[in-house]
Coordinates of C-alpha atoms in Angstrom, one line a residue:
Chain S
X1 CA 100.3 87.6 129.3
X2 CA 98.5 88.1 126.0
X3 CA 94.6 88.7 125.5
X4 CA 92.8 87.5 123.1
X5 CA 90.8 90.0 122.3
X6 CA 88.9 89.6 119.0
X7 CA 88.0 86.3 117.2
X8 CA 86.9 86.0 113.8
X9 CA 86.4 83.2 110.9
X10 CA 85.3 83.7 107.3
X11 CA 86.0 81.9 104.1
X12 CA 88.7 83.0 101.8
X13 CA 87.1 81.7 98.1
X14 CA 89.4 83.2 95.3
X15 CA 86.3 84.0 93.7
X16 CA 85.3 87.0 96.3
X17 CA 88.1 88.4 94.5
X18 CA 88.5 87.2 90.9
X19 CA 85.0 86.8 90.1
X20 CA 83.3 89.0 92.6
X21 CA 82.4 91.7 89.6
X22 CA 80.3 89.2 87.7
X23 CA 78.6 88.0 90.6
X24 CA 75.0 88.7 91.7
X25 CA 74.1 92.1 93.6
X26 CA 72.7 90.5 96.7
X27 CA 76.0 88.6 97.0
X28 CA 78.0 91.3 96.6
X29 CA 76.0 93.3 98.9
X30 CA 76.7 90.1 101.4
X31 CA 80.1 89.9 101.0
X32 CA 80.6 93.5 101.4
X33 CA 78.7 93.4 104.9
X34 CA 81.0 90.2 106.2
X35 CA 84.2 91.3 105.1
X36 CA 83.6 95.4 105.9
X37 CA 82.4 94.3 109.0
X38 CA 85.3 92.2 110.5
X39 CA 88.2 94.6 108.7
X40 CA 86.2 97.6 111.0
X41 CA 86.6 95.4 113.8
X42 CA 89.9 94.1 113.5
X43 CA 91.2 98.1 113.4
X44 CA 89.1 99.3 116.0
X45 CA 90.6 96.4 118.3
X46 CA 94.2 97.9 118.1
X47 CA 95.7 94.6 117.4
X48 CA 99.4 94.0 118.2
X49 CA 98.8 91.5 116.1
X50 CA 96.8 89.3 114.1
X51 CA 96.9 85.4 114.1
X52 CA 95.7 83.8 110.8
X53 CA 95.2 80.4 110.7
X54 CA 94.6 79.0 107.7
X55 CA 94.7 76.1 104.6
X56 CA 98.4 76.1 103.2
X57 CA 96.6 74.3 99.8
X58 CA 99.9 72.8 98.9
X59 CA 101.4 75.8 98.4
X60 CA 104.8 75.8 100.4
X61 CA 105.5 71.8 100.9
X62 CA 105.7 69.2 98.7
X63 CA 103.2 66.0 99.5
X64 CA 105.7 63.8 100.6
X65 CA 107.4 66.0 103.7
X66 CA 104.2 68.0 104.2
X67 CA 103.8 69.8 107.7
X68 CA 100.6 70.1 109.9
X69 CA 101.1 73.5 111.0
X70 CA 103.6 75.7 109.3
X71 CA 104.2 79.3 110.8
X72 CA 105.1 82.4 108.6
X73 CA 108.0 84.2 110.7
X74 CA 109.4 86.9 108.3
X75 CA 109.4 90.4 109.1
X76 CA 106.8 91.0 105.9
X77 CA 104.6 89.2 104.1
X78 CA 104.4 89.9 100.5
X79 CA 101.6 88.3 98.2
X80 CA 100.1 87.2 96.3
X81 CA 102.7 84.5 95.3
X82 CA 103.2 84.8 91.3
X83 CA 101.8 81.7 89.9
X84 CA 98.5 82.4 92.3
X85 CA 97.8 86.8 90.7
X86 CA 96.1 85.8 87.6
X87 CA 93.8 83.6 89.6
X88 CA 93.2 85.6 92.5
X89 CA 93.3 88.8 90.7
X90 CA 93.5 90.7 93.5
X91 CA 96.2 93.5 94.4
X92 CA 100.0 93.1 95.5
X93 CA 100.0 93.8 99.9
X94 CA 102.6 93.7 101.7
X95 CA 102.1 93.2 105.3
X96 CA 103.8 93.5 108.8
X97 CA 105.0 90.3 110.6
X98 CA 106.0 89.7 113.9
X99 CA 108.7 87.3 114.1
X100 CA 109.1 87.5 118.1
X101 CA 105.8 86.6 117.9
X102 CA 106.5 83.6 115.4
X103 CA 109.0 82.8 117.4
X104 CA 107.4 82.5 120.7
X105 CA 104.7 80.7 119.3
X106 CA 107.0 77.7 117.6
X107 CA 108.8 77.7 121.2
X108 CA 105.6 77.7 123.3
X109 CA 104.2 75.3 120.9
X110 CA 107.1 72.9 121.2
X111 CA 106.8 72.9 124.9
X112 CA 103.6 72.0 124.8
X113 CA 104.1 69.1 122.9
X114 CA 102.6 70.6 119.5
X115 CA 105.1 70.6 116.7
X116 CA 104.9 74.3 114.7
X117 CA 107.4 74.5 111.9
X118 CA 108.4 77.6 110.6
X119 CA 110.1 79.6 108.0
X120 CA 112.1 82.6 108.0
X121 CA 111.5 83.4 104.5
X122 CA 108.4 84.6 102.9
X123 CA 106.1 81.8 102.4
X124 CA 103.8 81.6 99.6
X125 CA 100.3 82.9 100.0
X126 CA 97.3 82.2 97.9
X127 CA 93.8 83.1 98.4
X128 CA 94.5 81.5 102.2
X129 CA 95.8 85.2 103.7
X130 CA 95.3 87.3 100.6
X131 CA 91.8 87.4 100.1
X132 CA 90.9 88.3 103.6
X133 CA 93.5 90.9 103.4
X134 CA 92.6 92.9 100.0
X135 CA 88.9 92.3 101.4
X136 CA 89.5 93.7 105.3
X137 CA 92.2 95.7 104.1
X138 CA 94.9 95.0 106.7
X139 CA 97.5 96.0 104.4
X140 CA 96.0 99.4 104.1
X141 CA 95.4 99.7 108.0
X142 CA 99.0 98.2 109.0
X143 CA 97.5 95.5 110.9
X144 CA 100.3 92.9 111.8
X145 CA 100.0 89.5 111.1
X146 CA 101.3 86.3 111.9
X147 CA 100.4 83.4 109.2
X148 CA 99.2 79.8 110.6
X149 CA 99.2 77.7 107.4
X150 CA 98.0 74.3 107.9
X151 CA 97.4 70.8 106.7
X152 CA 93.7 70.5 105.8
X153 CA 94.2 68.0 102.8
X154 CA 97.1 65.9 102.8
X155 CA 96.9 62.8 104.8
X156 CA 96.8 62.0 107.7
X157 CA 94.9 65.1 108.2
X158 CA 94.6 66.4 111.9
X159 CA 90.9 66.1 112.3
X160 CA 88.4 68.2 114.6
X161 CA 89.4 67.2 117.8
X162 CA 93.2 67.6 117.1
X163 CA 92.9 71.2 115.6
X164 CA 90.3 71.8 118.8
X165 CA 93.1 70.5 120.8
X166 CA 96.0 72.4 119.3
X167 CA 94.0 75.3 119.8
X168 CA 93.6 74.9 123.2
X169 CA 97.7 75.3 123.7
X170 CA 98.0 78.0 121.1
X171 CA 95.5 79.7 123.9
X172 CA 97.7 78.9 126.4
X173 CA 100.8 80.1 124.9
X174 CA 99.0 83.3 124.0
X175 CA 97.9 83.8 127.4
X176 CA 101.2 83.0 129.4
X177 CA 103.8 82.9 127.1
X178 CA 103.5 86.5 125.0
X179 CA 104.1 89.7 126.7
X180 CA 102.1 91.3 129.1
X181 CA 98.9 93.1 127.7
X182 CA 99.7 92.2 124.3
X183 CA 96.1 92.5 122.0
X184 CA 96.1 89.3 119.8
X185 CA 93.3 88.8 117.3
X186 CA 92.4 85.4 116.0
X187 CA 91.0 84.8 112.2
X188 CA 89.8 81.0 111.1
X189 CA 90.6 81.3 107.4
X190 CA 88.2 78.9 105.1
X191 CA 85.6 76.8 104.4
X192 CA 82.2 76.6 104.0
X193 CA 81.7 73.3 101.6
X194 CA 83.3 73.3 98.2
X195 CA 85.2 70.3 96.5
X196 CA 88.2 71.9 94.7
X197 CA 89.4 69.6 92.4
X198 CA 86.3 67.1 92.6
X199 CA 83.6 65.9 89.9
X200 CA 81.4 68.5 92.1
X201 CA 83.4 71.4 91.5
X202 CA 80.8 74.0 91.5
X203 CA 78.6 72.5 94.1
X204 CA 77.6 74.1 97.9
X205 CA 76.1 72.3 100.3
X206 CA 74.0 75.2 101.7
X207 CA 72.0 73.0 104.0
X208 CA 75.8 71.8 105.6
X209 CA 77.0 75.4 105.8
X210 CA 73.6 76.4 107.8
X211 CA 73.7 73.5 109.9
X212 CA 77.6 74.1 111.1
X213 CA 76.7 78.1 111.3
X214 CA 73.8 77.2 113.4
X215 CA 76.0 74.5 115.8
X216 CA 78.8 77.2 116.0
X217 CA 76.2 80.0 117.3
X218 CA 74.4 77.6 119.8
X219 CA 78.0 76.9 121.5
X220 CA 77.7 73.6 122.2
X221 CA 81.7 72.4 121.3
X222 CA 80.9 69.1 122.7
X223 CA 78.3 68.3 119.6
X224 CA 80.4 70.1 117.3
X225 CA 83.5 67.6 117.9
X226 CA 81.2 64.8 117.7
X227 CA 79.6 65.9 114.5
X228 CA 82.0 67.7 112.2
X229 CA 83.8 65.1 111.7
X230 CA 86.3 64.6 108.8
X231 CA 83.5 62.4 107.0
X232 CA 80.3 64.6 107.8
X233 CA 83.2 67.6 105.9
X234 CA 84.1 65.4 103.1
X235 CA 80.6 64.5 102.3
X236 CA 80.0 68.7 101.9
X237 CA 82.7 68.8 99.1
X238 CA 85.7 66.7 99.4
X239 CA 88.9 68.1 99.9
X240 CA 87.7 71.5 100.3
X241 CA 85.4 71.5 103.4
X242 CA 87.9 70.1 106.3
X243 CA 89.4 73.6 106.0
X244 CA 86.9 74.5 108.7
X245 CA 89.6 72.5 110.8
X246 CA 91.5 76.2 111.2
X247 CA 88.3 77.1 113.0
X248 CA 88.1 74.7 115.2
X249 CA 91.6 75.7 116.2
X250 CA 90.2 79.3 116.9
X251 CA 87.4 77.6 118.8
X252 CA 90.1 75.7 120.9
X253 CA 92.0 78.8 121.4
X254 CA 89.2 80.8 123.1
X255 CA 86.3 78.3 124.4
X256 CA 82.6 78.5 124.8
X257 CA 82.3 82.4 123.6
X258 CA 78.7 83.7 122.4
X259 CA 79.2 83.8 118.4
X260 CA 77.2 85.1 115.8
X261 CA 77.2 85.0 112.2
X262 CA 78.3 87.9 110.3
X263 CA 76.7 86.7 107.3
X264 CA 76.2 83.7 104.3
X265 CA 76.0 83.8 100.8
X266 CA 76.1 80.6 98.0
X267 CA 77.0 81.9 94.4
X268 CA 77.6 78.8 91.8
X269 CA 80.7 80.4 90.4
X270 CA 82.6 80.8 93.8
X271 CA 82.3 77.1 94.0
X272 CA 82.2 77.3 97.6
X273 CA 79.8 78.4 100.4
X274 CA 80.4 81.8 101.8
X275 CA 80.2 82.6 105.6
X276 CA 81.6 84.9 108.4
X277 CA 81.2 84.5 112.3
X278 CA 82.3 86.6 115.2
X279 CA 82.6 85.6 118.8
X280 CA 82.3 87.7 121.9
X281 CA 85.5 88.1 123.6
X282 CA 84.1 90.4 126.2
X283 CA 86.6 92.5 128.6
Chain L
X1 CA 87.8 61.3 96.3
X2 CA 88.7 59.9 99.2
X3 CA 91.9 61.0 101.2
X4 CA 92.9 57.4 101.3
X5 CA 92.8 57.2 97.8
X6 CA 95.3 59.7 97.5
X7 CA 99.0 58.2 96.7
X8 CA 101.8 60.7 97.8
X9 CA 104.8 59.3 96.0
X10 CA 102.9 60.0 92.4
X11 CA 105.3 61.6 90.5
X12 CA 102.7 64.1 89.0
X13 CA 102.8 65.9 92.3
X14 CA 106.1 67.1 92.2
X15 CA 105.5 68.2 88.7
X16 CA 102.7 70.6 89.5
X17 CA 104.3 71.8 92.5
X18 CA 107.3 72.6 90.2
X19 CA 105.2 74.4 87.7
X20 CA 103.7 76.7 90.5
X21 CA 106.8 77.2 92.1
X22 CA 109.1 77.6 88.6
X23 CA 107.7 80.5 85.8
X24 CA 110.8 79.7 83.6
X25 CA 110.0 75.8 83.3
X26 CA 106.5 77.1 83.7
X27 CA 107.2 78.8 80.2
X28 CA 108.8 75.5 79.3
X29 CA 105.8 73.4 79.5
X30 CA 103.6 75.8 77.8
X31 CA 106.1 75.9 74.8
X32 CA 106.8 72.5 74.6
X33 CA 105.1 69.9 77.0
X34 CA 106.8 66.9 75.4
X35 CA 110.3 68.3 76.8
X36 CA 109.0 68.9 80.2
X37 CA 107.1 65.7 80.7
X38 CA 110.3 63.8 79.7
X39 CA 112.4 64.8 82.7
X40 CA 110.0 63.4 85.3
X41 CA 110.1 59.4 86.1
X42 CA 106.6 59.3 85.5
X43 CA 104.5 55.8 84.7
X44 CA 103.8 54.8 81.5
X45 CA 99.9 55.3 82.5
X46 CA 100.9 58.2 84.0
X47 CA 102.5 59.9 81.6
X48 CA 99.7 58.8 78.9
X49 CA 97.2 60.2 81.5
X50 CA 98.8 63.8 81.3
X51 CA 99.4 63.5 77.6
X52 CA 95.9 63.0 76.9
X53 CA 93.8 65.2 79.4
X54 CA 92.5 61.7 81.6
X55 CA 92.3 63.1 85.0
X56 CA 90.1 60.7 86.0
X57 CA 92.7 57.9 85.3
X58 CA 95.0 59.9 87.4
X59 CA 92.8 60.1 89.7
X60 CA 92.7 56.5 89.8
X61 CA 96.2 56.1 90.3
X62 CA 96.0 58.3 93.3
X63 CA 96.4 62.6 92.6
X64 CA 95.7 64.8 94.8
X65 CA 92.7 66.3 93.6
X66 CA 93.2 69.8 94.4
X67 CA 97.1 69.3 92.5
X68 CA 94.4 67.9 90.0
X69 CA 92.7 71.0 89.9
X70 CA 96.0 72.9 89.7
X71 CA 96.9 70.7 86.7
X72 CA 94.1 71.8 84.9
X73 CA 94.7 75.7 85.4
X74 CA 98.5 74.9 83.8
X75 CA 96.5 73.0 81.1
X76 CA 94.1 75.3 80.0
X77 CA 93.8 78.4 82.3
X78 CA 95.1 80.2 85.1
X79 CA 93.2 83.2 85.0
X80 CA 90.1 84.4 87.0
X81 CA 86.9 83.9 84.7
X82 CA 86.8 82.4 81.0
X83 CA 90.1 80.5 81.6
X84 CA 89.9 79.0 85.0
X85 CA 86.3 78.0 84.4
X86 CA 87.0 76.3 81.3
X87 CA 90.2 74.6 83.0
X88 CA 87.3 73.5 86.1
X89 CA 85.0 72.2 82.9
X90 CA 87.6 70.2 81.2
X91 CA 88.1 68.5 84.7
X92 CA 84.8 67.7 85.7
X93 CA 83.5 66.4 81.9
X94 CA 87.1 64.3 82.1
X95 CA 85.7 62.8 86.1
X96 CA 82.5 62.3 85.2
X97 CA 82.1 61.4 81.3
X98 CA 79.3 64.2 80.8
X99 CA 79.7 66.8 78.0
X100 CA 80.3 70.2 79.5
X101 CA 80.5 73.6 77.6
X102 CA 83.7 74.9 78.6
X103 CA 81.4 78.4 80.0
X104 CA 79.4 76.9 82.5
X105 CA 79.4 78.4 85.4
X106 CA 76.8 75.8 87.6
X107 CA 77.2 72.2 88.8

């Protein structure tokens, strides 16, 4: 019997990396606070590991055979993948897995009627797992980490409730399935609004990232299914937005937990809306 | 772009996913395009898309517009600052028609 017992989701922009020296103060400061905050969290909670769910971006699947959920089960994960440094610009990590953990997830999963794939091998990580990495430093503190990529953009796309849903038996499978006291740590990789690839490239909706920041923080999961829906997320910035999807899979996993922003900032040039949240996980 | 615009058996896709994936024909394709584009069964339209910069056309036809974004990067920059933003420039003045310096850094 697992406990969950820390639950985190930020956004994972290249930019916080490859651009963050150009960027304003203030947004460094911001950035600094959000990201040095959950990293001092995620060590003091003693994780036996660290469930990251996030965006696969096409990374590891080609379009035509491309998986909803797709589970990193090596025994290390090394990044950033080659083609993705220059971008990133970020530093090399290499970080623990836990492949009994993979695997009792993909089982579980499966019994539950959710289908996980996984691979053995090292997938290929962009700035889905390595920017909150180099910027909580989980490589430096040895926290181990099990990767979640997932289908945010390739249709059919599992929308809100699906990921909610999925969530729920990833809780389940964490609390029953894993070993007896193990401490498991959830972290919703993504979002806020941002259109990669679009005509609106650089723009953030600020007034959409406030609006889900403030429904996540009031706890009402009932108006969040019913109003982040896949079209409320592509009119924010299409194709960039519905990666909030991995936290609604976080939300599914724990429930109605009191959650509070860590933090927001909006820079032009890290095309995309900035934003951290924690939730109580209580004893 | 909507997702149901997208058109997953594009051939482009498989060529940007093989650029990422491949540094040798990676190298390839930034030696000589021609010889690279020649080996994928792509459309006429297609391949006169690529040839000329027209994401918008290939848009049209159905790419997935973050592979679109991805194409650009190959095109004209991969790197964090100066050559990534002028790859995201080229794409959005190619979308939308405007004229866009290739250092802007705003919408």
């Amino acid at each position: 019997m697992g406990d969950i017992v820390l639950s985190v989701a930020a956004s994972h922009a290249p930019g916080l990396a490859g651009l963050y020296s150009g960027a304003p103060e203030d947004t460094k400061a911001e950035v600094d606070k959000m990201y040095g905050t959950m990293g001092a969290e995620i060590v003091a909670a003693d994780l036996d590991v660290l469930i990251l769910v996030g965006n696969d971006h096409l990374a590891n699947s080609r379009v035509l055979e491309y998986p909803d959920f797709l589970v990193g089960m090596a025994a290390e994960h090394m990044g950033p993948y080659e083609w993705f440094k220059p971008w990133l610009n970020c530093r090399d990590y290499t970080l623990q897995g836990r492949p009994e953990v993979a695997e009792a997830l993909i089982s579980g999963m499966a019994r539950r009627g959710v289908l996980f794939v996984g691979r053995r091998e090292n997938l290929r990580y962009d700035d889905n797992l390595s920017i909150p990495t180099v910027l909580c430093d989980f490589d430096a503190n040895d926290v181990p980490v099990v990767p979640i990529l997932m289908n945010c953009n390739v249709p059919p796309v599992p929308d809100q409730r699906q990921c909610y849903a999925v969530g729920e038996a990833l809780g389940d499978v964490i609390r029953n399935d894993l070993p007896n006291g193990m401490r498991v740590g959830l972290f919703g990789s993504g979002g806020l609004s941002h259109e990669p690839g679009g005509k609106r490239y650089f723009f953030i909706d600020q007034d959409f990232d406030h609006w889900f920041m403030d429904m996540l923080e009031a706890g009402d999961h009932h108006k969040l299914l019913n109003e982040a829906t896949p079209e409320r997320m592509e009119e924010s910035g299409a194709g960039g937005t519905a990666e909030l999807f991995a936290w609604f899979v976080v939300l599914g996993a724990i429930g109605n937990r009191p959650c509070s922003r860590l933090g927001y900032t909006a820079y032009d040039n890290f095309k995309c809306g900035v934003g951290a949240v924690r939730w109580e996980m209580g004893s | 772009m909507a997702f149901e615009q997208i058109d997953k058996t594009l051939v482009t896709h498989d060529l940007v996913q093989d650029l990422k994936w491949d540094a040798e024909l990676r190298a390839q394709f930034e030696a000589d395009q021609v010889s690279v584009l020649d080996r994928y069964p792509l459309k006429p339209e297609e391949r006169t898309a690529i040839d000329t910069g027209d994401f918008r056309k290939l848009y049209d036809m159905g790419l997935h517009p973050y592979l679109g974004g991805q194409l650009a990067r190959l095109m004209y920059g991969n790197a964090a600052g100066p050559d990534a933003t002028r790859a995201v420039n080229r794409l959005i003045a190619s979308l939308t028609g405007e004229e866009r310096p290739d250092d802007r850094t705003t919408a």
